[in-house]
XYZ file of N, CA and C in Angstrom:
528
model
N 143.214 -4.395 -28.260
C 143.881 -4.621 -29.581
C 142.727 -4.253 -30.680
N 142.993 -3.179 -31.482
C 142.161 -2.766 -32.508
C 142.083 -3.537 -33.775
N 141.025 -3.551 -34.542
C 140.920 -4.275 -35.870
C 141.358 -3.327 -36.920
N 142.059 -3.962 -37.814
C 142.342 -3.014 -39.041
C 141.112 -2.371 -39.814
N 141.472 -1.190 -40.321
C 140.350 -0.498 -40.835
C 139.410 -1.267 -41.793
N 140.088 -2.032 -42.697
C 139.541 -2.815 -43.609
C 138.466 -3.745 -43.153
N 138.782 -4.490 -41.936
C 137.935 -5.418 -41.157
C 136.604 -4.697 -40.604
N 136.945 -3.671 -39.933
C 135.972 -2.672 -39.377
C 134.929 -2.325 -40.441
N 135.433 -1.798 -41.599
C 134.504 -1.340 -42.554
C 133.704 -2.446 -43.155
N 134.399 -3.716 -43.275
C 133.545 -4.879 -43.962
C 132.382 -5.259 -42.884
N 132.695 -5.186 -41.602
C 131.641 -5.562 -40.670
C 130.352 -4.514 -40.558
N 130.963 -3.266 -40.751
C 129.787 -2.246 -40.917
C 129.136 -2.443 -42.156
N 129.639 -2.688 -43.297
C 128.776 -2.966 -44.458
C 127.957 -4.161 -44.497
N 128.479 -5.218 -43.818
C 127.818 -6.441 -43.582
C 126.557 -6.107 -42.733
N 126.778 -5.374 -41.578
C 125.695 -4.956 -40.800
C 124.621 -4.085 -41.512
N 124.980 -3.191 -42.317
C 124.171 -2.306 -43.166
C 123.296 -3.181 -44.103
N 124.115 -4.223 -44.694
C 123.460 -5.125 -45.743
C 122.334 -5.939 -45.136
N 122.553 -6.450 -43.803
C 121.470 -7.082 -43.106
C 120.345 -6.098 -42.720
N 120.479 -4.911 -42.468
C 119.499 -3.963 -42.142
C 118.613 -3.810 -43.353
N 119.241 -3.544 -44.420
C 118.584 -3.298 -45.897
C 117.919 -4.436 -46.082
N 118.304 -5.747 -45.996
C 117.715 -7.018 -46.231
C 116.371 -7.246 -45.544
N 116.484 -6.835 -44.081
C 115.577 -7.020 -43.189
C 114.326 -6.084 -43.720
N 114.776 -4.986 -43.949
C 113.690 -3.857 -44.472
C 112.997 -4.360 -45.690
N 113.742 -4.627 -46.643
C 113.123 -5.125 -48.064
C 112.115 -6.325 -47.722
N 112.576 -7.491 -46.829
C 111.660 -8.608 -46.548
C 110.633 -8.269 -45.982
N 110.566 -7.211 -44.903
C 109.516 -6.805 -44.154
C 108.447 -6.094 -45.274
N 109.017 -5.111 -46.006
C 108.118 -4.528 -47.055
C 107.425 -5.617 -48.162
N 108.195 -6.515 -48.598
C 107.682 -7.675 -49.357
C 106.501 -8.447 -48.626
N 106.738 -8.780 -47.363
C 105.665 -9.515 -46.815
C 104.518 -8.668 -46.327
N 104.661 -7.392 -46.027
C 103.525 -6.505 -45.802
C 102.867 -6.326 -47.108
N 103.421 -6.003 -48.167
C 102.463 -6.122 -49.428
C 102.010 -7.196 -49.813
N 102.572 -8.397 -49.594
C 102.073 -9.641 -49.830
C 100.636 -9.942 -49.059
N 100.856 -9.526 -47.621
C 99.606 -9.678 -46.712
C 98.526 -8.706 -47.233
N 98.844 -7.479 -47.517
C 97.691 -6.617 -47.989
C 97.039 -7.274 -49.357
N 97.925 -7.769 -50.248
C 97.219 -8.414 -51.589
C 96.420 -9.648 -51.205
N 96.883 -10.458 -49.928
C 96.083 -11.508 -49.784
C 94.714 -11.191 -49.128
N 94.670 -10.098 -48.418
C 93.486 -9.524 -47.737
C 92.568 -8.870 -49.017
N 93.234 -8.053 -49.718
C 92.352 -7.296 -50.565
C 92.946 -7.599 -52.122
N 92.313 -8.759 -52.790
C 92.603 -9.256 -54.067
C 92.323 -8.496 -55.007
N 91.434 -7.302 -54.740
C 91.181 -6.434 -55.833
C 91.508 -4.844 -55.439
N 92.761 -4.574 -55.488
C 93.242 -3.160 -55.276
C 92.837 -2.308 -56.355
N 92.577 -2.787 -57.580
C 92.138 -1.876 -58.576
C 91.152 -2.594 -59.418
N 89.759 -2.684 -59.176
C 88.811 -3.278 -59.793
C 88.779 -2.985 -61.085
N 88.735 -3.938 -62.064
C 88.685 -3.640 -63.461
C 87.167 -3.652 -63.848
N 86.821 -2.733 -64.948
C 85.605 -2.641 -65.314
C 85.596 -2.785 -66.816
N 84.416 -3.381 -67.346
C 84.236 -3.568 -68.780
C 82.711 -3.327 -69.132
N 82.498 -2.920 -70.163
C 81.141 -2.672 -70.777
C 80.908 -4.210 -71.520
N 79.775 -4.681 -71.210
C 79.243 -5.878 -71.731
C 77.863 -5.592 -72.036
N 77.647 -5.338 -73.440
C 76.229 -4.991 -73.894
C 75.701 -3.737 -73.206
N 74.585 -4.037 -72.583
C 73.814 -2.931 -71.856
C 74.380 -2.727 -70.353
N 75.455 -3.465 -70.081
C 75.967 -3.393 -68.733
C 77.148 -2.948 -68.507
N 77.622 -2.447 -67.362
C 78.938 -2.014 -67.018
C 79.359 -3.183 -65.940
N 80.316 -3.908 -66.059
C 80.743 -5.060 -65.228
C 82.060 -4.829 -64.465
N 82.073 -5.179 -63.238
C 83.217 -5.087 -62.497
C 83.255 -6.547 -61.884
N 84.563 -7.247 -62.213
C 84.908 -8.655 -61.789
C 85.731 -8.566 -60.577
N 85.298 -9.176 -59.411
C 86.115 -9.344 -58.256
C 86.464 -10.886 -57.989
N 87.800 -10.855 -57.456
C 88.303 -12.237 -57.190
C 88.082 -12.213 -55.650
N 87.777 -13.616 -55.179
C 87.799 -13.813 -53.739
C 89.100 -13.759 -53.211
N 89.238 -13.347 -52.009
C 90.561 -13.396 -51.363
C 90.951 -14.618 -50.722
N 92.056 -14.972 -50.182
C 92.487 -16.098 -49.494
C 91.383 -16.768 -48.614
N 90.630 -15.978 -47.921
C 89.705 -16.428 -46.940
C 88.178 -16.706 -47.792
N 88.165 -16.403 -48.926
C 86.971 -16.527 -49.662
C 86.006 -15.315 -49.665
N 86.541 -14.141 -49.170
C 85.682 -12.916 -49.061
C 86.010 -12.157 -50.266
N 85.079 -11.352 -50.538
C 85.293 -10.338 -51.600
C 85.645 -8.886 -50.998
N 86.658 -8.493 -51.203
C 87.254 -7.288 -50.869
C 87.788 -6.444 -51.907
N 87.499 -5.336 -51.975
C 87.954 -4.404 -53.084
C 88.096 -3.060 -52.776
N 88.909 -2.387 -53.295
C 89.320 -0.877 -53.229
C 88.223 -0.317 -53.832
N 87.753 0.887 -53.364
C 86.801 1.603 -54.095
C 86.670 3.140 -53.514
N 85.783 3.988 -53.495
C 85.724 5.346 -53.043
C 84.254 5.570 -52.462
N 84.384 6.530 -51.404
C 83.240 7.053 -50.897
C 83.488 8.546 -50.919
N 82.651 9.354 -51.705
C 82.715 10.707 -51.851
C 84.208 11.087 -52.306
N 84.620 10.469 -53.257
C 85.938 10.503 -53.832
C 87.205 10.363 -52.927
N 86.936 9.688 -51.780
C 87.983 9.343 -50.925
C 88.185 7.825 -51.066
N 89.368 7.375 -51.004
C 89.626 5.814 -51.180
C 89.282 5.240 -49.877
N 88.715 3.927 -50.052
C 88.412 3.050 -49.119
C 88.458 1.641 -49.525
N 88.396 0.665 -48.456
C 88.333 -0.765 -49.034
C 87.028 -1.305 -48.471
N 86.209 -1.853 -49.308
C 85.006 -2.614 -49.050
C 85.211 -4.078 -48.829
N 84.346 -4.494 -47.935
C 84.066 -6.049 -47.831
C 82.689 -6.096 -48.193
N 82.393 -6.846 -49.298
C 80.954 -7.177 -49.850
C 80.252 -8.105 -48.756
N 79.158 -7.631 -48.334
C 78.423 -8.363 -47.297
C 76.977 -8.418 -47.522
N 76.411 -9.456 -48.241
C 75.085 -9.477 -48.597
C 74.171 -9.697 -47.358
N 74.774 -9.971 -46.119
C 73.903 -9.979 -44.883
C 73.744 -8.755 -44.227
N 74.416 -7.720 -44.668
C 74.187 -6.391 -44.056
C 73.159 -5.695 -44.752
N 72.211 -5.146 -44.078
C 71.160 -4.384 -44.664
C 71.544 -3.212 -45.261
N 72.581 -2.360 -44.690
C 73.064 -1.086 -45.111
C 74.504 -1.221 -45.302
N 75.087 -0.309 -45.964
C 76.511 -0.032 -45.835
C 76.817 0.443 -44.416
N 77.877 -0.256 -44.001
C 78.303 -0.185 -42.634
C 79.627 0.321 -42.711
N 79.749 1.659 -41.996
C 81.136 2.491 -42.152
C 81.453 2.771 -40.665
N 82.819 2.645 -40.323
C 83.348 2.714 -38.925
C 83.126 4.141 -38.615
N 82.656 4.554 -37.582
C 82.104 5.995 -37.256
C 83.551 6.909 -37.286
N 84.520 6.374 -36.908
C 85.871 7.207 -36.923
C 86.312 7.662 -38.279
N 85.657 7.209 -39.395
C 86.108 7.520 -40.764
C 84.932 8.552 -41.233
N 84.015 8.842 -40.435
C 82.807 9.731 -41.088
C 83.524 11.138 -41.478
N 84.224 11.730 -40.752
C 84.758 13.103 -41.044
C 85.625 13.060 -42.229
N 86.433 11.992 -42.287
C 87.291 11.999 -43.534
C 86.605 11.839 -44.675
N 85.387 11.089 -44.698
C 84.576 10.724 -45.812
C 83.531 11.774 -46.182
N 83.446 12.777 -45.253
C 82.485 13.796 -45.478
C 81.048 13.433 -45.135
N 80.910 12.580 -44.254
C 79.664 11.943 -43.780
C 79.058 12.582 -42.542
N 77.991 13.016 -42.538
C 77.277 13.625 -41.295
C 76.509 12.480 -40.528
N 76.694 12.668 -39.189
C 75.977 11.792 -38.154
C 74.465 12.156 -38.125
N 73.665 10.958 -38.511
C 72.204 11.460 -38.341
C 71.458 10.865 -37.191
N 70.353 10.424 -37.283
C 69.483 9.890 -36.432
C 70.202 8.495 -35.662
N 69.992 8.297 -34.482
C 70.345 7.060 -33.998
C 69.635 5.877 -34.303
N 70.278 4.819 -34.542
C 69.478 3.472 -35.034
C 70.119 2.305 -34.118
N 69.230 1.508 -33.729
C 69.634 0.374 -32.930
C 70.003 -0.854 -33.908
N 71.184 -1.497 -33.646
C 71.655 -2.379 -34.555
C 71.809 -3.669 -34.041
N 71.408 -4.797 -34.665
C 71.868 -6.121 -34.053
C 72.939 -6.671 -34.934
N 74.091 -6.910 -34.224
C 75.313 -7.394 -34.901
C 75.656 -8.782 -34.181
N 76.695 -9.357 -34.917
C 77.350 -10.459 -34.243
C 77.759 -10.270 -32.938
N 78.240 -8.999 -32.696
C 78.790 -8.763 -31.287
C 77.707 -8.264 -30.352
N 76.455 -8.250 -30.625
C 75.253 -7.895 -29.944
C 74.640 -6.668 -30.272
N 73.896 -6.061 -29.503
C 73.208 -4.775 -29.854
C 74.257 -3.681 -29.735
N 73.964 -2.709 -30.689
C 74.844 -1.611 -30.715
C 73.916 -0.393 -31.284
N 74.368 0.743 -31.129
C 73.732 1.979 -31.585
C 74.535 2.557 -32.719
N 74.000 2.759 -33.839
C 74.595 3.326 -35.036
C 73.995 4.533 -35.487
N 74.329 5.213 -36.293
C 73.842 6.650 -36.866
C 73.731 6.470 -38.270
N 72.355 6.900 -38.619
C 72.134 7.001 -40.124
C 72.987 7.987 -40.832
N 73.217 7.843 -42.052
C 74.025 8.807 -43.009
C 73.598 8.431 -44.334
N 74.078 9.322 -45.188
C 73.791 9.202 -46.620
C 75.177 9.546 -47.324
N 75.563 8.491 -48.349
C 76.771 8.610 -49.011
C 76.291 9.337 -50.347
N 76.977 10.389 -50.653
C 76.616 11.223 -51.934
C 77.030 10.175 -53.159
N 78.215 9.743 -53.083
C 78.823 8.897 -54.200
C 79.569 7.802 -53.648
N 79.435 6.607 -54.252
C 80.040 5.319 -53.833
C 80.404 4.783 -55.244
N 81.824 4.547 -55.273
C 82.455 4.098 -56.510
C 83.309 2.753 -56.169
N 82.845 1.772 -57.264
C 83.636 0.531 -57.108
C 83.951 0.254 -58.658
N 85.260 0.302 -59.032
C 85.661 0.408 -60.220
C 84.997 1.596 -61.029
N 84.320 1.253 -62.090
C 83.639 2.422 -62.754
C 82.132 2.463 -62.445
N 81.736 1.628 -61.590
C 80.332 1.432 -61.101
C 80.170 2.701 -60.118
N 79.243 3.571 -60.373
C 78.875 4.711 -59.622
C 77.497 4.601 -59.125
N 77.363 4.745 -57.709
C 76.084 4.791 -57.095
C 75.962 5.995 -56.367
N 74.845 6.587 -56.263
C 74.524 7.797 -55.650
C 73.470 7.668 -54.610
N 73.664 8.675 -53.476
C 72.661 8.802 -52.605
C 72.394 7.388 -51.889
N 73.454 6.761 -51.535
C 73.312 5.376 -50.878
C 73.073 5.551 -49.410
N 72.047 4.754 -48.828
C 71.758 4.860 -47.378
C 72.970 3.981 -46.803
N 73.414 4.631 -45.513
C 74.432 3.782 -44.839
C 74.379 4.151 -43.309
N 75.216 3.477 -42.440
C 75.188 3.462 -41.110
C 76.720 3.783 -40.673
N 76.646 4.829 -39.623
C 77.907 4.871 -39.034
C 77.868 4.151 -37.807
N 78.909 3.078 -37.697
C 78.993 2.057 -36.561
C 80.040 2.347 -35.607
N 79.999 2.848 -34.442
C 81.041 3.200 -33.610
C 81.977 2.105 -33.236
N 81.649 0.814 -33.047
C 82.498 -0.224 -32.811
C 82.952 -1.076 -33.792
N 82.717 -0.631 -35.062
C 83.224 -1.356 -36.284
C 84.693 -1.019 -36.510
N 85.295 -2.266 -36.824
C 86.717 -2.132 -36.910
C 87.176 -1.449 -38.256
N 88.022 -0.323 -38.277
C 88.535 0.116 -39.641
C 89.598 -0.575 -40.099
N 89.960 -0.554 -41.234
C 89.454 0.464 -42.329
C 88.470 -0.222 -43.157
N 87.935 -1.442 -42.894
C 87.051 -2.192 -43.845
C 85.736 -1.545 -43.761
N 85.025 -1.268 -44.901
C 83.599 -0.766 -44.912
C 82.871 -2.039 -45.423
N 81.803 -2.321 -44.675
C 80.790 -3.279 -45.169
C 79.982 -2.959 -46.281
N 80.021 -3.423 -47.371
C 79.180 -2.980 -48.620
C 78.128 -3.865 -48.580
N 77.082 -3.230 -47.925
C 75.763 -4.047 -47.677
C 74.705 -3.816 -48.746
N 73.454 -4.230 -48.522
C 72.445 -4.353 -49.561
C 71.875 -3.070 -49.973
N 71.994 -1.976 -49.139
C 71.682 -0.678 -49.684
C 72.374 -0.255 -50.781
N 73.527 -0.721 -51.036
C 74.214 -0.450 -52.341
C 74.111 -1.745 -53.389
N 74.361 -2.927 -52.712
C 74.306 -4.147 -53.680
C 72.983 -4.235 -54.447
N 71.759 -3.927 -53.937
C 70.503 -4.084 -54.456
C 70.330 -3.311 -55.665
N 71.106 -2.239 -55.954
C 71.141 -1.523 -57.103
C 71.892 -2.165 -58.334
N 72.451 -3.336 -58.120
C 73.234 -4.067 -58.967
C 72.753 -5.401 -59.163
N 73.154 -6.004 -60.157
C 73.130 -7.359 -60.269
C 74.314 -7.993 -59.971
N 74.380 -9.109 -59.478
C 75.526 -9.964 -59.067
C 75.584 -11.341 -59.188
N 76.441 -12.010 -59.677
C 76.658 -13.300 -59.984
C 78.095 -14.020 -59.597
N 77.967 -14.881 -58.655
C 79.134 -15.453 -58.042
C 79.407 -16.855 -58.751
N 80.570 -17.019 -59.305
C 80.924 -18.438 -59.842
C 82.420 -18.536 -59.713
N 82.824 -19.763 -59.151
C 84.161 -20.100 -59.198
C 85.170 -19.155 -58.564
N 84.898 -18.587 -57.468
C 85.661 -17.585 -56.770
C 85.750 -16.299 -57.451
N 84.810 -16.139 -58.251
C 84.626 -14.745 -58.956
C 83.402 -14.106 -58.731
N 83.219 -12.762 -58.436
C 81.897 -12.154 -58.481
C 81.935 -11.119 -59.531
N 80.773 -11.119 -60.261
C 80.602 -10.179 -61.398
C 79.302 -9.214 -60.892
N 79.732 -7.895 -60.682
C 78.731 -6.922 -60.368
C 78.503 -6.245 -61.640
N 77.044 -6.019 -61.914
C 76.592 -5.506 -63.114
C 75.657 -4.380 -62.947
N 75.882 -3.165 -63.601
C 74.995 -1.925 -63.628
C 74.596 -1.580 -64.867
N 73.201 -1.435 -65.129
C 72.801 -1.044 -66.394
C 73.486 0.250 -66.898
N 73.852 0.173 -68.111
C 74.692 1.467 -68.624
C 73.912 2.746 -68.464
N 72.684 2.808 -68.619
C 71.779 3.895 -68.543
C 71.906 4.560 -67.086
N 72.445 4.033 -66.186
C 72.404 4.349 -64.767
C 73.761 5.041 -64.567
N 73.907 6.356 -64.327
C 75.163 6.951 -63.590
C 76.370 6.468 -64.059
N 76.515 6.117 -65.372
C 77.853 5.776 -65.958
C 78.499 6.971 -66.496
N 79.833 6.982 -66.613
C 80.527 8.266 -66.969
C 80.491 8.482 -68.552
């Protein structure tokens, strides 16, 4: 016994509505999770006296994660004052225009590793621009996060207070 055409069309429409609803919910939660990890997708910059400042908010885990650029390519940084150099997953080297240099023995939380020296021509976070930054290509580092270590951060002043990190660069240096 077959169903009337109206009932069949109604069931098809209800099924399509469920599919669209699940798709929208999936997109919403994926965007929400991305914002939870990177609470600074578009870091804001402001001139304060003789300094260019970028204010970053800590994410849900208390880390400072922010979108930026390496050699005009978009990246996501995890600020890491415990890292001597900027550490980049080796698989990102070609897309960022980075050359693999001399091998370097590394001590990481996961044990001893071999990384490779490289030089970043331009590193940007908000309007802060750093040039010729020393970095390491690390084969086992999990992409896509790049550890923004002290080879970059030592060129800036930074102050952390109440879940906010202020990065400051003197205006006379490399500003637009």
